[in-house]
Amino acid sequence: AVRAPRPSHPSPRFVPQVPGAEGRPRAAAGRPVDEEVSSDSEPESPSLGRRRREAAEEEVDETPQEKKLRLAKLYLEQLRQYGESRPALGAGAPAGRPPLLPQLEQKGRLQRLVAKDVQPPDPTSIRVLRGHQLPVTCLVISPDDRFIFSASKDGSLIKWEVESGKRLCVVPGGKKGTEERHMGHASHVLCMAISSDGKYLATGDRNKLIMIWDTVTCKRLHIFTGHRDAVSGLSFRKGTHQLYSASHDRCVKVWNVAENAYVETLFGHQDVVTGLDSLSRECCVTAGGRDGTVRLWKIPEESQLVFYGHQGSIDCIQLINEEHMVSGADDGSVALWGLTKKKPLALARQAHGMQDAQGLQQPYWISAVAALRNSDLLATGSHSASVKLWKCGEGFRKLEPLWDIPLVGFVNSLKFSAAGDFLVAGIGQEHRLGRWWRVKEAKNSICIIPLKQRAAAPSSEAPDSS
């Protein structure tokens, strides 16, 4: 594999747009003094020139506090207009976005308050898609919410159409050792990720391989080798083709998919890494299994932050926004984290209740977590016969249970659609990472759960107070 240099992009700086400043003509360099002036660019009147000079002087005299106040008012006005133009949850994205919203998203300050308006899902409206022979282990939804990709312990990969529920493409699993001749995986597929432009799909298996696929044709493009144990977590950095991978070999690797190149390896976890996620910043978060830590890896700085809070093995993790994340563990707890605090901001113990296993009372393991990006809505899965929806309290300091959605089996993967109008669960008779229990009555399947919202509130977005 070719080692590609890591791009060092300067952090983007946001220059506030002052109304009226755009479109101002710039003086052309080297214009002759006697150049002919066209009729549509008459010399400005003295009064207009004086007004412009006064406006410029006022701008110079503005104090930092006044500038902050002006920008805050500008942002609130943009947010009000955006809220009015934004359709109800699930009706599609708005045509335009205020210039400041991406900046707030980047800082983790934008929070869509949708949880309070989500209605209890109707169990009869849940669509069940069958296709995998063995437990479904992972799934992703395409950025446009039209397709679902899922994989299983049988090594197969399926592309589904959301609207019709049809299988558009099936890549069957093969026998061990046939990876070069056979197109698909030859062992359990444990994780997958899709690039934010929907071009590439990455899948990782127990046989230490990462495969890159064309999402349109389902053709395999490349195989990355380098991990020394099962690949258990994958995520593309948003807006790029940089791929992060986590493995049971305790390390995190960085790849450039567009160049088919390996970039670097990061070390730190003391046990198998069970999950990984990333957004648009050049960093990723990982769950470290029985080492009891969640870690934030800062790629350019080559540093890491370590978080403690769960008592058991941390098996799943997802970022809510650029500043907050949620994780689940086999001690039955769900934790909300801020990336600036080493301890959880909120912790729900025994989130899915208790089970009686061989005469011993123990919590239901949390096997999957999902967050509707930049919102206050979460979902968690176990094998407790239900998926739970949660609301994040103000400042992400509280976890409030909302609704239970009946689903029998191990919930090995959960994903919200980008629009938030449906939730997809990957169900199996066994846990994604092992065979500790078997739920015989469960069906190895994909479940699409529609999410309906009550009449939208006037203000559906708000800056986070934390």
Coordinates of C-alpha atoms in Angstrom, one line a residue:
A1 CA 0.0 0.0 0.0
V2 CA 1.2 3.5 -0.8
R3 CA 1.5 5.9 2.2
A4 CA -0.2 9.1 1.3
P5 CA 0.8 12.4 2.9
R6 CA -1.9 13.8 5.2
P7 CA -3.4 17.0 3.8
S8 CA -2.9 19.9 6.2
H9 CA -5.8 22.2 5.6
P10 CA -5.9 25.5 7.6
S11 CA -9.1 25.7 9.7
P12 CA -11.8 27.6 7.8
R13 CA -12.4 31.0 9.1
F14 CA -15.9 32.5 9.0
V15 CA -16.1 36.1 7.8
P16 CA -19.5 37.5 8.7
Q17 CA -21.3 39.0 5.7
V18 CA -22.4 42.6 6.3
P19 CA -25.6 43.3 4.5
G20 CA -24.9 45.7 1.6
A21 CA -21.2 44.8 1.5
E22 CA -21.5 42.2 -1.2
G23 CA -21.4 43.1 -4.9
R24 CA -19.4 46.3 -4.2
P25 CA -17.2 47.0 -7.3
R26 CA -13.5 46.8 -6.8
A27 CA -11.2 49.3 -8.5
A28 CA -9.5 47.8 -11.5
A29 CA -5.7 47.9 -11.3
G30 CA -3.9 49.9 -13.9
R31 CA -7.0 51.6 -15.4
P32 CA -6.0 54.5 -17.7
V33 CA -6.9 58.0 -16.5
D34 CA -8.7 58.9 -19.7
E35 CA -10.7 55.7 -20.0
E36 CA -14.1 56.2 -21.4
V37 CA -16.9 55.8 -18.7
S38 CA -19.9 53.8 -19.8
S39 CA -23.4 55.3 -19.4
D40 CA -24.4 52.7 -16.7
S41 CA -21.6 53.7 -14.4
E42 CA -22.1 57.4 -14.0
P43 CA -19.9 59.1 -11.3
E44 CA -21.7 59.0 -7.9
S45 CA -23.2 62.2 -6.5
P46 CA -21.3 64.0 -3.7
S47 CA -24.2 63.2 -1.3
L48 CA -24.0 59.4 -2.0
G49 CA -20.2 59.5 -1.6
R50 CA -20.6 61.3 1.8
R51 CA -23.1 58.7 3.0
R52 CA -20.8 55.8 2.0
R53 CA -17.9 57.5 3.9
E54 CA -20.0 57.9 7.0
A55 CA -21.1 54.3 6.8
A56 CA -17.5 53.2 6.5
E57 CA -16.5 55.4 9.5
E58 CA -19.4 53.9 11.6
E59 CA -18.1 50.4 10.7
V60 CA -14.6 51.3 11.9
D61 CA -16.0 52.8 15.1
E62 CA -18.0 49.6 16.0
T63 CA -16.8 48.0 19.2
P64 CA -16.3 44.2 19.5
Q65 CA -19.5 44.1 21.7
E66 CA -21.5 46.0 19.2
K67 CA -20.3 43.7 16.4
K68 CA -21.3 40.6 18.5
L69 CA -24.7 42.1 19.1
R70 CA -25.2 42.9 15.4
L71 CA -24.1 39.4 14.3
A72 CA -26.4 37.8 16.9
K73 CA -29.4 39.9 15.6
L74 CA -28.4 38.9 12.1
Y75 CA -28.2 35.3 13.0
L76 CA -31.6 35.3 14.9
E77 CA -33.3 36.9 11.9
Q78 CA -31.8 34.3 9.5
L79 CA -32.9 31.5 11.9
R80 CA -36.4 32.9 12.1
Q81 CA -36.7 33.0 8.3
Y82 CA -35.1 29.5 8.0
G83 CA -37.6 28.2 10.6
E84 CA -40.5 29.6 8.7
S85 CA -39.3 28.2 5.4
R86 CA -38.4 24.8 6.8
P87 CA -41.0 22.1 6.1
A88 CA -42.2 19.6 8.6
L89 CA -39.9 16.7 9.7
G90 CA -39.6 14.3 6.8
A91 CA -40.9 16.6 4.1
G92 CA -37.5 17.1 2.6
A93 CA -34.7 19.6 3.1
P94 CA -35.2 23.4 2.7
A95 CA -34.0 25.0 -0.5
G96 CA -31.4 27.2 1.2
R97 CA -29.7 27.6 4.5
P98 CA -28.7 30.7 6.4
P99 CA -24.9 31.3 6.0
L100 CA -24.4 31.0 9.8
L101 CA -26.0 27.6 10.2
P102 CA -23.1 25.6 8.9
Q103 CA -20.8 27.5 11.3
L104 CA -23.1 26.5 14.3
E105 CA -23.2 22.9 13.1
Q106 CA -19.4 22.8 12.9
K107 CA -19.3 24.1 16.5
G108 CA -22.0 21.7 17.7
R109 CA -24.2 24.6 18.7
L110 CA -27.1 23.9 16.4
Q111 CA -29.8 21.6 17.9
R112 CA -33.0 20.7 16.1
L113 CA -35.6 20.3 18.7
V114 CA -37.7 17.5 17.2
A115 CA -38.0 14.9 19.9
K116 CA -40.9 16.5 21.7
D117 CA -43.0 16.4 18.4
V118 CA -42.3 12.7 17.5
Q119 CA -45.4 10.6 17.8
P120 CA -45.4 7.0 19.1
P121 CA -44.7 4.8 16.0
D122 CA -47.4 2.5 14.9
P123 CA -46.1 -1.2 15.1
T124 CA -48.3 -2.2 12.2
S125 CA -46.5 0.4 9.9
I126 CA -43.1 -1.1 10.4
R127 CA -41.8 -2.7 7.2
V128 CA -39.7 -5.9 7.5
L129 CA -37.3 -6.7 4.6
R130 CA -35.9 -10.2 4.5
G131 CA -32.8 -11.2 2.5
H132 CA -30.0 -12.2 4.8
Q133 CA -29.7 -15.8 6.0
L134 CA -27.8 -15.0 9.2
P135 CA -28.0 -12.1 11.6
V136 CA -27.8 -8.5 10.2
T137 CA -24.8 -6.9 11.7
C138 CA -24.6 -3.4 10.2
L139 CA -26.4 -1.0 7.8
V140 CA -26.2 2.5 6.4
I141 CA -28.6 4.8 4.6
S142 CA -27.6 6.7 1.5
P143 CA -27.3 10.5 1.9
D144 CA -30.4 11.1 -0.2
D145 CA -32.4 8.6 2.0
R146 CA -33.3 6.5 -1.1
F147 CA -31.3 3.4 -0.5
I148 CA -30.2 1.2 2.4
F149 CA -27.1 -1.0 2.4
S150 CA -26.9 -3.9 4.8
A151 CA -24.5 -6.7 5.6
S152 CA -24.7 -9.9 7.7
K153 CA -22.8 -12.7 9.4
D154 CA -23.3 -14.7 6.2
G155 CA -20.9 -12.3 4.4
S156 CA -23.6 -11.0 2.1
L157 CA -24.1 -7.4 1.1
I158 CA -27.6 -6.1 0.0
K159 CA -28.7 -2.8 -1.5
W160 CA -32.3 -2.0 -0.9
E161 CA -34.7 0.6 -2.3
V162 CA -36.4 2.4 0.6
E163 CA -39.6 3.3 -1.2
S164 CA -40.4 -0.2 -2.7
G165 CA -38.4 -2.4 -0.3
K166 CA -36.9 -4.2 -3.3
R167 CA -33.4 -5.7 -3.3
L168 CA -31.6 -3.8 -6.1
C169 CA -28.3 -5.7 -5.7
V170 CA -27.1 -8.7 -3.7
V171 CA -23.4 -9.6 -3.3
P172 CA -23.4 -13.1 -1.7
G173 CA -20.9 -14.2 0.9
G174 CA -18.2 -16.7 -0.1
K175 CA -16.1 -19.4 1.5
K176 CA -13.1 -18.4 3.6
G177 CA -10.0 -17.9 1.4
T178 CA -11.9 -17.1 -1.8
E179 CA -11.7 -13.2 -1.4
E180 CA -9.5 -12.8 -4.5
R181 CA -11.7 -15.0 -6.7
H182 CA -15.1 -14.2 -5.1
M183 CA -16.3 -10.6 -5.2
G184 CA -17.8 -10.4 -1.7
H185 CA -16.7 -11.1 1.9
A186 CA -15.8 -14.6 3.0
S187 CA -16.5 -14.0 6.8
H188 CA -18.8 -12.1 9.1
V189 CA -19.2 -8.4 8.0
L190 CA -19.1 -6.3 11.2
C191 CA -19.3 -2.7 10.0
M192 CA -19.9 -0.4 7.1
A193 CA -19.8 3.3 6.1
I194 CA -20.9 5.4 3.2
S195 CA -19.2 8.6 2.0
S196 CA -21.2 11.8 2.4
D197 CA -21.4 12.2 -1.4
G198 CA -22.8 8.7 -1.7
K199 CA -20.0 7.6 -4.0
Y200 CA -18.2 5.0 -1.9
L201 CA -19.3 2.2 0.4
A202 CA -16.8 0.7 2.8
T203 CA -17.3 -2.7 4.6
G204 CA -15.1 -4.4 7.2
D205 CA -15.1 -8.1 8.2
R206 CA -13.8 -10.6 10.7
N207 CA -11.1 -11.6 8.2
K208 CA -9.2 -8.2 8.7
L209 CA -10.3 -6.9 5.3
I210 CA -11.8 -3.5 4.3
M211 CA -13.6 -3.6 1.0
I212 CA -14.5 -0.4 -1.0
W213 CA -17.5 -0.6 -3.3
D214 CA -19.2 1.6 -5.9
T215 CA -22.6 2.4 -4.5
V216 CA -24.3 2.6 -7.9
T217 CA -23.1 -0.6 -9.5
C218 CA -22.2 -2.6 -6.3
K219 CA -18.8 -3.4 -7.9
R220 CA -15.8 -3.9 -5.6
L221 CA -13.2 -1.2 -6.3
H222 CA -10.4 -2.1 -3.8
I223 CA -9.4 -4.1 -0.8
F224 CA -7.5 -2.5 2.1
T225 CA -5.3 -4.8 4.2
G226 CA -3.3 -3.9 7.2
H227 CA -5.4 -4.6 10.3
R228 CA -4.2 -7.6 12.3
D229 CA -7.7 -8.6 13.6
A230 CA -11.4 -8.2 12.8
V231 CA -12.4 -4.7 11.5
S232 CA -15.2 -3.5 13.8
G233 CA -15.8 0.1 13.0
L234 CA -15.7 2.3 9.8
S235 CA -16.6 6.0 9.1
F236 CA -15.9 8.5 6.3
R237 CA -15.0 12.0 7.3
K238 CA -17.9 14.1 6.2
G239 CA -17.3 16.0 2.9
T240 CA -14.2 13.9 2.1
H241 CA -13.1 10.4 1.0
Q242 CA -10.9 10.0 4.1
L243 CA -11.8 6.8 5.9
Y244 CA -11.2 5.9 9.5
S245 CA -11.2 2.2 10.6
A246 CA -11.2 0.5 14.0
S247 CA -10.3 -3.0 14.8
H248 CA -10.0 -5.7 17.4
D249 CA -6.2 -5.3 17.0
R250 CA -6.8 -2.2 19.3
C251 CA -5.7 0.4 16.7
V252 CA -7.4 3.0 14.5
K253 CA -6.2 3.5 10.9
V254 CA -6.6 6.3 8.4
W255 CA -7.0 5.7 4.7
N256 CA -7.5 7.8 1.5
V257 CA -10.1 6.0 -0.5
A258 CA -9.9 8.2 -3.6
E259 CA -6.2 7.4 -3.9
N260 CA -6.5 3.7 -2.6
A261 CA -3.8 4.7 0.0
Y262 CA -3.0 4.0 3.6
V263 CA -2.2 7.2 5.6
E264 CA -1.4 6.3 9.3
T265 CA -2.1 4.2 12.4
L266 CA -3.2 5.5 15.8
F267 CA -2.6 3.5 19.0
G268 CA -4.0 3.9 22.5
H269 CA -6.8 1.5 23.3
Q270 CA -6.0 -1.3 25.7
D271 CA -8.8 -3.7 24.4
V272 CA -10.6 -4.4 21.2
V273 CA -12.2 -1.3 19.6
T274 CA -15.9 -2.1 19.1
G275 CA -17.2 1.1 17.3
L276 CA -16.1 4.3 15.6
D277 CA -17.8 7.4 14.3
S278 CA -16.8 10.8 12.8
L279 CA -18.3 14.0 11.3
S280 CA -16.7 16.8 9.4
R281 CA -13.8 17.7 11.7
E282 CA -10.5 15.8 11.2
C283 CA -11.1 13.6 14.2
C284 CA -13.0 10.5 15.2
V285 CA -14.4 8.9 18.3
T286 CA -14.1 5.2 19.3
A287 CA -15.5 2.8 21.9
G288 CA -12.8 0.7 23.5
G289 CA -14.8 -2.4 24.7
R290 CA -13.5 -3.7 28.0
D291 CA -10.8 -1.0 28.5
G292 CA -13.8 1.1 29.7
T293 CA -12.9 4.2 27.6
V294 CA -14.3 6.3 24.9
R295 CA -11.6 8.2 23.0
L296 CA -11.5 11.2 20.7
W297 CA -8.6 11.1 18.2
K298 CA -7.3 14.4 16.9
I299 CA -5.7 13.3 13.7
P300 CA -3.6 16.4 12.8
E301 CA -2.3 16.9 16.4
E302 CA -1.7 13.1 16.7
S303 CA -3.3 13.3 20.2
Q304 CA -6.2 11.7 21.9
L305 CA -8.7 12.5 24.7
V306 CA -9.8 9.7 27.0
F307 CA -13.3 9.6 28.6
Y308 CA -14.5 7.3 31.4
G309 CA -18.1 6.6 32.5
H310 CA -19.4 3.0 31.8
Q311 CA -18.8 0.1 34.0
G312 CA -18.9 -2.7 31.4
S313 CA -17.7 -3.2 27.8
I314 CA -18.5 -0.2 25.6
D315 CA -20.0 -1.7 22.4
C316 CA -21.4 1.2 20.4
I317 CA -20.9 4.9 19.8
Q318 CA -22.2 7.7 17.6
L319 CA -21.7 11.4 17.4
I320 CA -24.8 13.6 17.8
N321 CA -23.1 16.7 16.6
E322 CA -19.5 18.1 16.5
E323 CA -19.4 18.5 20.3
H324 CA -21.6 15.7 21.7
M325 CA -21.9 11.9 21.4
V326 CA -23.8 8.9 22.8
S327 CA -22.5 5.5 23.7
G328 CA -23.9 2.2 25.0
A329 CA -22.4 -0.6 27.0
D330 CA -23.1 -4.2 28.2
D331 CA -23.7 -2.9 31.7
G332 CA -27.1 -1.6 30.3
S333 CA -26.1 2.0 30.4
V334 CA -26.4 4.8 27.8
A335 CA -24.2 7.8 28.2
L336 CA -24.3 11.3 26.8
W337 CA -20.9 13.0 26.4
G338 CA -19.6 16.5 25.8
L339 CA -16.2 16.4 24.1
T340 CA -14.9 18.9 26.6
K341 CA -15.8 16.8 29.7
K342 CA -14.1 13.6 30.7
K343 CA -17.2 12.2 32.5
P344 CA -20.7 11.7 30.9
L345 CA -23.1 14.7 31.0
A346 CA -26.0 12.2 31.5
L347 CA -26.1 8.5 32.2
A348 CA -29.2 6.2 32.0
R349 CA -28.5 3.0 33.9
Q350 CA -30.4 -0.2 33.0
A351 CA -31.7 1.7 30.0
H352 CA -33.5 -1.4 28.6
G353 CA -34.3 -3.0 32.0
M354 CA -33.1 -6.3 33.5
Q355 CA -33.1 -9.8 32.2
D356 CA -33.0 -13.2 33.9
A357 CA -30.1 -15.1 32.4
Q358 CA -29.3 -18.6 33.9
G359 CA -31.0 -17.5 37.1
L360 CA -28.9 -14.3 37.4
Q361 CA -30.4 -10.8 37.1
Q362 CA -28.4 -8.6 34.7
P363 CA -29.1 -5.6 32.6
Y364 CA -29.9 -6.0 28.9
W365 CA -26.8 -5.1 26.9
I366 CA -27.0 -2.0 24.8
S367 CA -26.1 -3.3 21.3
A368 CA -26.8 -0.2 19.1
V369 CA -27.2 3.6 19.5
A370 CA -28.3 6.1 16.9
A371 CA -28.6 9.9 16.8
L372 CA -30.5 12.1 14.4
R373 CA -27.6 14.5 13.6
N374 CA -27.7 17.9 15.1
S375 CA -31.0 17.2 17.0
D376 CA -32.2 16.0 20.4
L377 CA -33.5 12.7 19.3
L378 CA -31.7 9.4 20.0
A379 CA -32.5 5.7 19.6
T380 CA -31.1 2.6 21.4
G381 CA -31.3 -1.1 20.8
S382 CA -30.8 -4.3 22.8
H383 CA -32.5 -7.7 22.7
S384 CA -35.2 -6.6 25.2
A385 CA -37.9 -6.9 22.4
S386 CA -38.0 -3.1 21.8
V387 CA -36.1 -0.1 20.4
K388 CA -36.3 2.9 22.6
L389 CA -36.5 6.5 21.5
W390 CA -35.0 9.2 23.8
K391 CA -35.0 12.9 24.1
C392 CA -31.8 14.8 25.1
G393 CA -32.6 17.4 27.8
E394 CA -31.3 21.0 27.7
G395 CA -27.5 21.2 27.3
F396 CA -27.4 17.4 26.8
R397 CA -27.5 17.0 30.6
K398 CA -30.6 14.7 30.8
L399 CA -31.8 11.6 29.0
E400 CA -35.6 11.3 28.9
P401 CA -37.3 8.1 27.6
L402 CA -39.9 8.8 24.9
W403 CA -41.4 5.7 23.3
D404 CA -40.8 1.9 23.0
I405 CA -41.0 0.3 19.5
P406 CA -41.6 -3.4 19.7
L407 CA -38.9 -5.4 17.8
V408 CA -37.9 -9.0 18.6
G409 CA -34.3 -10.0 18.4
F410 CA -30.9 -8.4 18.7
V411 CA -30.8 -4.9 17.4
N412 CA -27.3 -4.8 15.9
S413 CA -27.5 -1.6 14.0
L414 CA -29.7 1.6 14.1
K415 CA -29.7 4.5 11.7
F416 CA -31.9 7.6 11.3
S417 CA -32.7 8.9 7.8
A418 CA -31.1 12.3 7.1
A419 CA -34.6 13.9 7.0
G420 CA -35.6 12.2 10.3
D421 CA -38.7 10.6 8.8
F422 CA -37.7 7.0 9.4
L423 CA -35.5 4.8 11.5
V424 CA -33.9 1.6 10.2
A425 CA -33.0 -1.3 12.5
G426 CA -30.8 -4.3 11.6
I427 CA -32.2 -7.3 13.5
G428 CA -30.5 -10.7 14.1
Q429 CA -31.0 -13.8 16.2
E430 CA -27.5 -13.2 17.7
H431 CA -25.4 -10.3 18.9
R432 CA -23.2 -8.6 16.2
L433 CA -20.0 -9.6 17.9
G434 CA -20.7 -13.1 19.3
R435 CA -23.1 -15.9 20.1
W436 CA -23.8 -15.4 23.8
W437 CA -27.5 -15.8 23.3
R438 CA -29.8 -16.8 20.5
V439 CA -33.3 -15.4 20.1
K440 CA -35.0 -18.1 18.1
E441 CA -38.2 -16.3 17.4
A442 CA -36.4 -13.3 15.9
K443 CA -36.1 -12.9 12.1
N444 CA -32.8 -11.8 10.5
S445 CA -34.1 -8.7 8.8
I446 CA -34.1 -5.0 8.1
C447 CA -36.9 -3.1 9.8
I448 CA -38.0 0.4 8.5
I449 CA -39.8 2.3 11.2
P450 CA -41.7 5.4 10.0
L451 CA -41.4 8.4 12.3
K452 CA -44.3 10.9 12.2
Q453 CA -44.2 14.3 13.8
R454 CA -47.0 16.4 15.4
A455 CA -47.7 19.8 13.9
A456 CA -44.3 21.5 13.8
A457 CA -43.6 24.1 16.5
P458 CA -42.9 27.7 15.4
S459 CA -39.2 27.4 16.4
S460 CA -37.9 24.0 15.4
E461 CA -34.2 24.9 15.8
A462 CA -32.3 26.5 18.6
P463 CA -28.7 27.1 19.6
D464 CA -27.5 24.7 22.2
S465 CA -27.2 26.3 25.6
S466 CA -24.2 24.2 26.7

